[in-house]
Amino acid sequence: MITSDQISFFETEGFLALENLLNSEEMVFYSKTYDAFINNEFDTEGLRSDLTGIEGQNVEYITQIMLPSRVFPVLLDRPMHQKGLQIAKQLLGADMVIDFDMLINKAPYTNKPTPWHQDAAYWIDMPDKRALSIWFAIDEATIENGCMWYTPKSHKLPLREHHQPLGNGALQCNGSEEESKAVPLKPGYCAIHHGHTLHYSRGNSTSMHRRAFILNFRPEKMVELEREQGMDHSGNKELKA
Ligand SMILES: O=C(O)CCC(=O)C(=O)O
């Protein structure tokens, strides 16, 4: 599924885009399922929040729903999760397993960036640092609606200092578009990043939703370690100790 050039690009740069992962029939299923989550047709109590951390408004700017496949396990047998696992194994080793999944939707005209961060800042410290996220575009992802931006080679650098300016909002650190690459995607394409790769997305300034379905993989032993320490990614965004 992945070429050796793509594997070495991921190793060197810390990110990778793949085309045509999901066909149009599969995308109809994911689009409908995604909308059912957004429209509260599933019980996502305790798993849904606004990634901006802004409270007291009638709007949800950046909807984050954790663990959709725990709520709707049918997802685990579908192509996104199955292909995602094969990709993760090819890129980081045969012991990779799914750790968690999540939905991040930027509603029309909400104009709120996802701040610069490295995912590892959210996690407990683990002896084995192999981890990756696969960000599937449900809608076309463009610069204007908030496609992902990655800072090449940042996965090789130490974790930057993160802070959390707003309540339960996103963690953030310094980063810039100047040192980064935007990765626009068509629906059914995906962008992959290492757990230490610095990334961000602009706000959605368009009239359409920007729906992304994200899967995270890491070595089975590290998932066991997380669970032993009570970490199941159900939504707490506190900085790690
Ligand atoms: O979808 C976004 O805007 C951010 C996604 C993200 O930070 C991630 O997948 O780690």
XYZ file of N, CA and C and ligand atoms in Angstrom:
733
model
N 0.840 -1.209 0.000
C 0.000 0.000 0.000
C 0.881 1.268 0.000
N 2.030 1.199 0.720
C 2.906 2.378 0.790
C 4.252 2.025 0.164
N 4.826 2.946 -0.585
C 6.110 2.669 -1.245
C 7.271 2.924 -0.268
N 8.444 2.407 -0.640
C 9.605 2.633 0.240
C 9.978 4.120 0.249
N 9.733 4.833 -0.856
C 10.001 6.288 -0.873
C 9.089 7.008 0.118
N 7.844 6.564 0.179
C 6.905 7.210 1.129
C 7.321 6.919 2.573
N 7.775 5.690 2.805
C 8.225 5.345 4.167
C 9.422 6.215 4.545
N 10.369 6.387 3.611
C 11.538 7.183 4.003
C 11.181 8.671 4.078
N 10.220 9.142 3.284
C 9.764 10.541 3.417
C 9.193 10.764 4.824
N 8.354 9.826 5.276
C 7.752 9.948 6.610
C 8.834 9.954 7.697
N 9.799 9.036 7.541
C 10.872 8.964 8.551
C 11.660 10.266 8.622
N 11.944 10.867 7.437
C 12.779 12.063 7.405
C 12.002 13.316 7.779
N 10.799 13.445 7.223
C 10.052 14.713 7.345
C 9.077 14.729 8.518
N 8.605 13.544 8.939
C 7.670 13.487 10.073
C 6.219 13.602 9.674
N 5.948 13.632 8.366
C 4.559 13.638 7.892
C 4.520 13.038 6.492
N 3.300 12.756 6.018
C 3.137 12.120 4.707
C 1.677 12.245 4.298
N 1.427 12.530 3.010
C 0.037 12.527 2.516
C -0.172 11.319 1.620
N -1.334 10.681 1.722
C -1.673 9.544 0.858
C -3.004 9.820 0.165
N -3.063 9.455 -1.111
C -4.261 9.739 -1.907
C -5.158 8.515 -2.010
N -6.438 8.778 -2.292
C -7.381 7.710 -2.670
C -7.428 6.524 -1.717
N -7.492 6.795 -0.426
C -7.564 5.688 0.540
C -8.967 5.105 0.623
N -9.970 5.988 0.519
C -11.361 5.540 0.673
C -12.136 5.926 -0.580
N -12.947 4.990 -1.094
C -13.677 5.293 -2.330
C -14.982 6.048 -2.023
N -15.677 6.437 -3.092
C -16.824 7.333 -2.889
C -17.958 6.640 -2.123
N -18.119 5.335 -2.342
C -19.170 4.611 -1.604
C -18.836 4.592 -0.096
N -17.576 4.330 0.210
C -17.147 4.329 1.623
C -17.315 5.727 2.230
N -17.045 6.751 1.414
C -17.163 8.109 1.932
C -18.608 8.481 2.261
N -19.567 7.870 1.551
C -20.979 8.129 1.874
C -21.249 7.627 3.293
N -20.743 6.422 3.608
C -20.904 5.867 4.959
C -20.256 6.794 5.998
N -18.993 7.217 5.737
C -18.298 8.038 6.747
C -18.959 9.412 6.905
N -19.416 9.968 5.810
C -20.047 11.282 5.879
C -21.340 11.215 6.713
N -22.155 10.186 6.443
C -23.420 10.025 7.199
C -23.143 9.760 8.676
N -22.184 8.868 8.927
C -21.868 8.521 10.321
C -21.347 9.749 11.059
N -20.488 10.508 10.376
C -19.909 11.713 10.992
C -21.033 12.691 11.375
N -21.969 12.901 10.433
C -23.063 13.838 10.710
C -23.931 13.352 11.868
N -24.094 12.030 11.951
C -24.882 11.485 13.066
C -24.202 11.824 14.399
N -22.876 11.784 14.433
C -22.157 12.189 15.658
C -22.358 13.684 15.922
N -22.149 14.479 14.894
C -22.247 15.936 15.079
C -23.665 16.330 15.530
N -24.669 15.635 14.965
C -26.065 15.970 15.278
C -26.595 15.259 16.526
N -25.670 14.702 17.309
C -26.037 14.082 18.601
C -26.977 12.887 18.471
N -26.855 12.144 17.375
C -27.659 10.921 17.253
C -27.017 9.766 18.027
N -25.762 9.945 18.434
C -25.096 8.985 19.332
C -24.945 9.658 20.694
N -24.833 8.834 21.728
C -24.586 9.391 23.058
C -23.082 9.616 23.226
N -22.660 10.877 23.184
C -21.233 11.190 23.326
C -20.968 11.969 24.616
N -21.845 11.765 25.577
C -21.708 12.424 26.886
C -20.290 12.241 27.441
N -19.644 13.335 27.794
C -18.301 13.276 28.368
C -17.192 13.142 27.334
N -17.570 12.954 26.070
C -16.552 12.754 25.024
C -16.491 13.944 24.064
N -17.449 14.868 24.200
C -17.563 15.976 23.236
C -17.180 17.289 23.894
N -16.367 18.080 23.216
C -16.015 19.390 23.770
C -15.635 20.331 22.633
N -15.439 21.594 23.004
C -14.977 22.581 22.024
C -13.475 22.743 22.233
N -12.716 22.411 21.208
C -11.250 22.428 21.310
C -10.705 23.835 21.590
N -11.490 24.855 21.280
C -10.999 26.211 21.562
C -10.977 26.483 23.069
N -11.798 25.734 23.827
C -11.873 25.990 25.274
C -12.770 27.184 25.600
N -13.365 27.815 24.555
C -14.250 28.965 24.804
C -15.590 28.437 25.324
N -16.032 28.986 26.452
C -17.293 28.501 27.038
C -18.315 29.620 27.079
N -19.566 29.252 27.303
C -20.612 30.249 27.508
C -21.140 30.852 26.213
N -20.740 30.327 25.054
C -21.288 30.802 23.781
C -22.313 29.764 23.309
N -23.187 30.175 22.399
C -24.124 29.195 21.848
C -23.536 28.432 20.671
N -22.310 28.761 20.314
C -21.665 28.131 19.163
C -20.626 27.123 19.629
N -20.461 26.059 18.863
C -19.305 25.189 19.042
C -18.370 25.546 17.884
N -17.183 26.020 18.185
C -16.276 26.476 17.122
C -15.540 25.288 16.503
N -14.810 24.564 17.360
C -14.102 23.369 16.877
C -14.614 22.192 17.703
N -15.468 21.386 17.092
C -16.050 20.245 17.819
C -15.049 19.099 17.849
N -14.778 18.619 19.045
C -13.918 17.438 19.178
C -14.726 16.344 19.872
N -14.831 15.187 19.219
C -15.526 14.046 19.827
C -14.526 12.902 19.913
N -14.238 12.498 21.156
C -13.252 11.442 21.374
C -13.914 10.062 21.243
N -13.098 9.103 20.838
C -13.425 7.670 20.840
C -14.719 7.301 20.094
N -14.920 7.810 18.877
C -16.145 7.438 18.141
C -16.301 5.933 17.965
N -15.192 5.200 17.845
C -15.340 3.745 17.632
C -15.694 3.006 18.924
N -15.525 3.675 20.084
C -16.024 3.058 21.329
C -17.554 3.201 21.360
N -18.027 4.339 20.885
C -19.467 4.611 20.866
C -20.157 3.777 19.775
N -19.473 3.613 18.634
C -20.067 2.939 17.478
C -19.024 1.942 16.923
N -18.917 0.763 17.580
C -17.816 -0.166 17.267
C -17.798 -0.710 15.835
N -18.907 -0.570 15.115
C -18.939 -0.964 13.695
C -17.768 -0.332 12.933
N -17.369 0.855 13.357
C -16.283 1.578 12.683
C -14.993 0.764 12.630
N -14.770 -0.053 13.654
C -13.495 -0.785 13.747
C -13.292 -1.761 12.590
N -14.393 -2.259 12.030
C -14.287 -3.245 10.944
C -14.352 -2.617 9.565
N -14.458 -1.313 9.526
C -14.594 -0.623 8.238
C -13.212 -0.237 7.683
N -13.160 0.124 6.389
C -11.865 0.319 5.728
C -10.947 1.372 6.352
N -11.514 2.443 6.911
C -10.624 3.470 7.458
C -9.744 2.886 8.569
N -10.365 2.192 9.505
C -9.606 1.636 10.634
C -8.716 0.481 10.176
N -9.226 -0.331 9.258
C -8.447 -1.483 8.782
C -7.222 -1.017 7.984
N -7.451 -0.091 7.054
C -6.326 0.409 6.242
C -5.369 1.234 7.088
N -5.940 1.998 8.011
C -5.105 2.812 8.901
C -4.117 1.944 9.664
N -4.607 0.800 10.158
C -3.724 -0.093 10.925
C -2.598 -0.638 10.035
N -2.929 -1.010 8.807
C -1.891 -1.517 7.892
C -0.845 -0.437 7.624
N -1.300 0.796 7.429
C -0.377 1.917 7.172
C 0.534 2.132 8.382
N -0.069 2.116 9.572
C 0.709 2.339 10.797
C 1.790 1.267 10.941
N 1.434 0.015 10.648
C 2.402 -1.080 10.770
C 3.522 -0.914 9.752
N 3.172 -0.485 8.547
C 4.202 -0.310 7.530
C 5.157 0.824 7.899
N 4.612 1.863 8.506
C 5.455 3.032 8.803
C 6.259 2.871 10.089
N 5.668 2.230 11.104
C 6.353 2.233 12.410
C 6.551 0.850 13.026
N 6.071 -0.210 12.381
C 6.364 -1.549 12.894
C 5.135 -2.395 13.152
N 5.351 -3.715 13.147
C 4.251 -4.685 13.218
C 3.538 -4.685 14.571
N 4.150 -4.062 15.583
C 3.506 -4.064 16.912
C 2.573 -2.866 17.117
N 2.303 -2.106 16.050
C 1.408 -0.946 16.206
C -0.038 -1.411 16.332
N -0.776 -0.768 17.236
C -2.215 -1.021 17.395
C -2.924 0.336 17.522
N -4.224 0.308 17.333
C -4.943 1.583 17.509
C -4.982 1.933 18.996
N -4.700 3.193 19.288
C -4.789 3.665 20.671
C -6.127 4.381 20.874
N -6.433 5.328 19.982
C -7.710 6.034 20.090
C -8.067 6.648 18.744
N -9.322 7.043 18.613
C -9.731 7.821 17.443
C -10.516 9.035 17.905
N -10.712 9.989 16.993
C -11.466 11.202 17.351
C -11.959 11.905 16.094
N -12.989 12.717 16.277
C -13.508 13.548 15.196
C -13.202 15.002 15.543
N -12.712 15.761 14.563
C -12.549 17.203 14.778
C -13.217 17.925 13.609
N -14.257 18.684 13.949
C -15.013 19.408 12.925
C -14.880 20.910 13.139
N -14.557 21.608 12.053
C -14.579 23.078 12.111
C -15.821 23.537 11.364
N -16.761 24.104 12.101
C -18.030 24.541 11.504
C -17.786 25.751 10.589
N -18.728 26.014 9.651
C -18.565 27.135 8.721
C -18.314 28.468 9.435
N -17.455 29.264 8.860
C -17.168 30.638 9.301
C -16.797 30.745 10.784
N -16.230 29.705 11.362
C -15.896 29.798 12.792
C -14.497 30.391 13.011
N -13.661 30.310 11.967
C -12.400 31.078 11.963
C -11.504 30.881 13.186
N -11.471 29.673 13.714
C -10.631 29.445 14.903
C -9.526 28.438 14.552
N -8.268 28.893 14.582
C -7.178 27.951 14.306
C -7.050 26.882 15.396
N -6.537 25.728 15.006
C -6.051 24.754 16.006
C -4.612 25.167 16.278
N -4.271 25.528 17.516
C -2.946 26.096 17.755
C -1.799 25.117 17.476
N -0.623 25.653 17.260
C 0.588 24.835 17.071
C 0.788 23.946 18.290
N 1.036 22.690 18.038
C 1.321 21.766 19.154
C 1.952 20.489 18.621
N 2.474 19.702 19.541
C 2.949 18.340 19.259
C 2.075 17.421 20.102
N 1.546 16.377 19.481
C 0.587 15.523 20.197
C 1.185 14.934 21.474
N 2.479 14.645 21.450
C 3.101 14.005 22.616
C 2.960 14.853 23.882
N 2.729 16.160 23.709
C 2.547 17.022 24.890
C 1.287 16.632 25.669
N 0.351 15.967 25.003
C -0.881 15.533 25.664
C -0.716 14.212 26.416
N 0.365 13.495 26.135
C 0.456 12.106 26.586
C 1.400 11.942 27.767
N 1.253 10.823 28.483
C 2.240 10.477 29.504
C 3.565 10.197 28.799
N 4.656 10.334 29.538
C 5.964 10.060 28.946
C 6.087 8.551 28.741
N 6.467 8.157 27.532
C 6.555 6.714 27.260
C 7.948 6.363 26.774
N 8.494 5.221 27.223
C 9.854 4.867 26.795
C 9.956 4.650 25.285
N 8.907 4.149 24.677
C 8.913 3.937 23.226
C 8.100 5.069 22.600
N 8.789 5.945 21.856
C 8.146 7.182 21.358
C 7.438 6.981 20.016
N 7.426 5.769 19.493
C 6.765 5.586 18.192
C 5.259 5.827 18.337
N 4.743 6.704 17.497
C 3.294 6.986 17.498
C 2.995 7.769 16.237
N 1.819 7.557 15.699
C 1.420 8.375 14.551
C -0.096 8.574 14.533
N -0.471 9.676 13.875
C -1.885 9.971 13.666
C -2.173 9.975 12.178
N -3.321 9.423 11.826
C -3.763 9.477 10.427
C -5.012 10.337 10.386
N -4.921 11.432 9.657
C -5.965 12.470 9.599
C -6.688 12.298 8.267
N -7.889 11.716 8.323
C -8.659 11.478 7.091
C -9.568 12.667 6.809
N -9.498 13.167 5.590
C -10.394 14.250 5.178
C -11.745 13.655 4.794
N -12.804 14.093 5.469
C -14.166 13.698 5.077
C -14.659 14.697 4.024
N -14.369 15.975 4.249
C -14.606 17.006 3.227
C -13.261 17.346 2.602
N -13.292 17.996 1.456
C -12.023 18.492 0.924
C -11.412 19.441 1.964
N -10.144 19.261 2.254
C -9.471 20.140 3.228
C -8.590 21.115 2.449
N -8.832 22.393 2.669
C -8.102 23.437 1.937
C -7.425 24.364 2.957
N -6.577 25.231 2.453
C -5.941 26.201 3.365
C -7.025 27.057 4.039
N -8.068 27.390 3.259
C -9.117 28.302 3.751
C -10.035 27.658 4.797
N -10.237 26.325 4.697
C -11.148 25.741 5.708
C -10.395 25.035 6.840
N -9.055 25.016 6.771
C -8.300 24.469 7.902
C -7.651 23.118 7.645
N -6.969 22.991 6.495
C -6.169 21.762 6.286
C -4.982 21.770 7.255
N -4.331 20.639 7.381
C -3.206 20.538 8.313
C -1.942 21.195 7.743
N -1.137 21.762 8.640
C 0.206 22.284 8.329
C 1.184 21.531 9.226
N 2.295 21.083 8.644
C 3.299 20.347 9.413
C 4.652 21.029 9.294
N 5.417 20.998 10.372
C 6.772 21.544 10.350
C 7.739 20.389 10.094
N 8.328 20.339 8.864
C 9.175 19.206 8.513
C 10.312 18.999 9.513
N 10.603 17.764 9.804
C 11.717 17.314 10.655
C 11.550 17.674 12.137
N 10.432 18.296 12.495
C 10.256 18.694 13.904
C 10.106 17.490 14.821
N 9.772 16.319 14.259
C 9.617 15.117 15.106
C 10.957 14.644 15.650
N 12.060 15.188 15.098
C 13.395 14.783 15.574
C 13.890 15.708 16.683
N 13.174 16.808 16.916
C 13.625 17.801 17.904
C 12.948 17.549 19.250
N 13.527 18.083 20.331
C 12.877 17.899 21.634
C 11.476 18.521 21.633
N 10.652 18.003 22.502
C 9.288 18.528 22.637
C 9.368 20.000 23.046
N 8.627 20.863 22.369
C 8.622 22.277 22.755
C 7.793 22.466 24.023
N 7.996 23.600 24.666
C 7.227 23.872 25.878
C 5.786 24.255 25.495
N 4.824 23.556 26.087
C 3.412 23.809 25.782
C 2.719 24.481 26.952
N 1.693 25.252 26.637
C 0.842 25.794 27.695
C -0.615 25.667 27.265
N -1.506 25.918 28.228
C -2.942 25.734 27.966
C -3.657 26.996 28.441
N -3.788 27.978 27.538
C -4.308 29.275 27.975
C -5.752 29.243 28.472
N -6.593 28.372 27.908
C -8.022 28.408 28.266
C -8.514 27.098 28.831
N -8.996 27.098 30.078
C -9.674 25.965 30.703
C -9.332 24.604 30.140
N -10.296 24.001 29.464
C -10.092 22.676 28.884
C -9.766 22.788 27.392
N -9.210 23.935 26.983
C -8.898 24.143 25.557
C -7.615 23.452 25.148
N -7.258 23.650 23.880
C -6.102 22.964 23.295
C -4.788 23.426 23.929
N -3.824 22.518 23.943
C -2.456 22.878 24.334
C -1.820 23.614 23.161
N -0.847 24.476 23.486
C -0.169 25.163 22.391
C 1.274 25.503 22.697
N 2.040 25.657 21.600
C 3.450 26.036 21.715
C 3.770 26.962 20.548
N 5.014 27.378 20.425
C 5.387 28.236 19.311
C 5.541 27.431 18.030
N 5.158 28.044 16.914
C 5.329 27.428 15.596
C 4.984 28.472 14.565
N 5.294 28.214 13.280
C 4.948 29.216 12.269
C 4.706 28.572 10.912
N 3.843 29.219 10.131
C 3.579 28.736 8.766
C 4.835 28.851 7.918
N 5.670 29.843 8.186
C 6.873 30.061 7.370
C 7.781 28.833 7.358
N 7.861 28.140 8.493
C 8.751 26.969 8.544
C 7.969 25.664 8.297
N 6.736 25.771 7.766
C 5.863 24.593 7.668
C 5.264 24.425 6.284
N 4.643 23.267 6.093
C 4.012 22.945 4.800
C 2.527 22.660 4.998
N 1.695 23.295 4.159
C 0.254 23.011 4.184
C 0.004 21.740 3.387
N -0.962 20.934 3.859
C -1.274 19.676 3.169
C -2.777 19.618 2.836
N -3.176 20.260 1.725
C -4.581 20.163 1.305
C -4.894 18.734 0.864
N -6.114 18.300 1.092
C -6.494 16.901 0.784
C -7.882 16.847 0.156
N -8.092 15.882 -0.714
C -9.447 15.602 -1.222
C -10.134 14.640 -0.239
N -11.476 14.561 -0.289
C -12.161 13.608 0.587
C -11.650 12.186 0.346
N -11.418 11.454 1.425
C -10.921 10.083 1.292
C -9.406 9.988 1.222
N -8.713 11.138 1.166
C -7.252 11.153 1.257
C -6.889 11.318 2.744
N -5.627 11.082 3.048
C -5.233 11.300 4.447
C -3.860 11.925 4.566
N -3.623 12.538 5.713
C -2.306 13.074 6.068
C -1.889 12.376 7.356
N -0.623 12.000 7.416
C -0.130 11.225 8.567
C 0.964 12.049 9.244
N 0.944 12.082 10.563
C 2.065 12.749 11.243
C 2.526 11.942 12.447
N 3.798 12.085 12.738
C 4.411 11.438 13.896
C 3.928 12.132 15.170
N 3.923 11.406 16.270
C 3.446 11.968 17.543
C 4.233 13.169 18.038
N 5.447 13.372 17.493
C 6.245 14.530 17.902
C 6.275 15.636 16.839
N 5.587 15.441 15.724
C 5.621 16.449 14.651
C 4.786 17.671 15.037
N 5.399 18.841 14.873
C 4.710 20.097 15.182
C 3.669 20.363 14.090
N 2.432 20.690 14.505
C 1.397 20.921 13.498
C 0.331 21.887 13.998
N -0.527 22.284 13.055
C -1.541 23.326 13.317
C -2.496 23.339 12.142
N -3.662 23.987 12.299
C -4.500 24.274 11.132
C -5.128 25.650 11.303
N -5.342 26.317 10.170
C -6.020 27.619 10.226
C -7.488 27.423 10.570
N -8.159 28.519 10.889
C -9.604 28.458 11.116
C -10.349 28.227 9.814
N -11.617 27.881 9.950
C -12.460 27.671 8.766
C -13.146 28.990 8.411
N -12.742 29.574 7.283
C -13.345 30.850 6.861
C -14.324 30.636 5.713
N -14.744 29.389 5.484
C -15.634 29.084 4.353
C -17.061 28.771 4.833
N -17.943 28.560 3.854
C -19.358 28.301 4.174
C -19.641 26.820 4.429
N -18.616 25.958 4.314
C -18.820 24.515 4.471
C -18.116 24.005 5.735
N -18.565 22.853 6.234
C -17.873 22.220 7.361
C -16.508 21.695 6.907
N -15.593 21.569 7.852
C -14.313 20.887 7.602
C -14.242 19.725 8.571
N -14.658 18.545 8.080
C -14.730 17.373 8.955
C -13.490 16.506 8.778
N -12.860 16.162 9.899
C -11.698 15.258 9.859
C -11.936 14.115 10.838
N -11.543 12.921 10.434
C -11.644 11.712 11.257
C -10.213 11.245 11.498
N -9.818 11.179 12.751
C -8.398 10.983 13.072
C -8.188 9.697 13.864
N -7.216 8.907 13.435
C -6.884 7.658 14.138
C -5.457 7.767 14.666
N -5.251 7.296 15.885
C -3.907 7.344 16.472
C -3.427 5.931 16.793
N -2.194 5.650 16.436
C -1.611 4.321 16.633
C -0.310 4.422 17.421
N -0.042 3.387 18.234
C 1.248 3.298 18.948
C 1.500 1.840 19.287
N 2.719 1.505 19.767
C 3.008 0.102 20.070
C 2.065 -0.445 21.143
N 1.702 -1.706 20.981
C 0.752 -2.348 21.893
C 1.195 -2.214 23.352
N 2.498 -2.373 23.581
C 3.003 -2.307 24.966
C 2.813 -0.912 25.564
N 2.922 0.118 24.722
C 2.746 1.489 25.218
C 1.263 1.789 25.490
N 0.372 1.173 24.704
C -1.059 1.321 24.991
C -1.364 0.669 26.342
N -0.751 -0.504 26.575
C -0.951 -1.181 27.875
C -0.467 -0.283 29.024
N 0.706 0.336 28.805
C 1.262 1.226 29.833
C 0.307 2.397 30.118
N -0.216 2.984 29.046
C -1.171 4.091 29.220
C -2.385 3.650 30.035
N -2.952 2.490 29.663
C -4.176 2.032 30.341
C -3.892 1.761 31.816
N -2.689 1.184 32.099
C -2.318 0.941 33.506
C -2.308 2.249 34.289
N -1.953 3.348 33.579
C -1.880 4.648 34.257
C -3.186 5.432 34.125
N -4.217 4.753 33.660
C -5.544 5.380 33.615
C -5.768 6.297 32.431
N -4.902 6.205 31.420
C -5.009 7.105 30.255
C -5.746 6.388 29.128
N -6.971 6.848 28.824
C -7.709 6.189 27.732
C -8.160 7.179 26.660
N -7.674 8.430 26.750
C -7.960 9.457 25.738
C -9.446 9.800 25.658
N -10.135 9.697 26.778
C -11.564 9.978 26.716
C -11.853 11.479 26.800
N -10.824 12.304 26.831
C -11.149 13.716 26.660
C -10.468 14.726 27.554
N -9.703 14.259 28.534
C -9.057 15.216 29.428
C -7.831 15.814 28.733
N -7.807 17.143 28.583
C -6.702 17.758 27.841
C -5.605 18.350 28.732
N -5.557 17.877 29.987
C -4.519 18.450 30.869
C -3.128 18.122 30.357
N -2.197 19.064 30.605
C -0.796 18.815 30.270
C -0.311 17.612 31.048
N 0.565 16.802 30.420
C 1.089 15.635 31.141
C 1.957 16.108 32.299
N 2.132 15.219 33.295
C 2.901 15.616 34.481
C 4.368 15.838 34.135
O -7.956 18.917 12.826
C -7.284 19.791 13.351
O -7.460 20.986 13.150
C -6.179 19.421 14.292
C -5.875 17.963 14.314
C -4.744 17.616 15.221
O -4.173 18.428 15.897
C -4.315 16.224 15.266
O -4.870 15.377 14.555
O -3.372 15.930 16.038
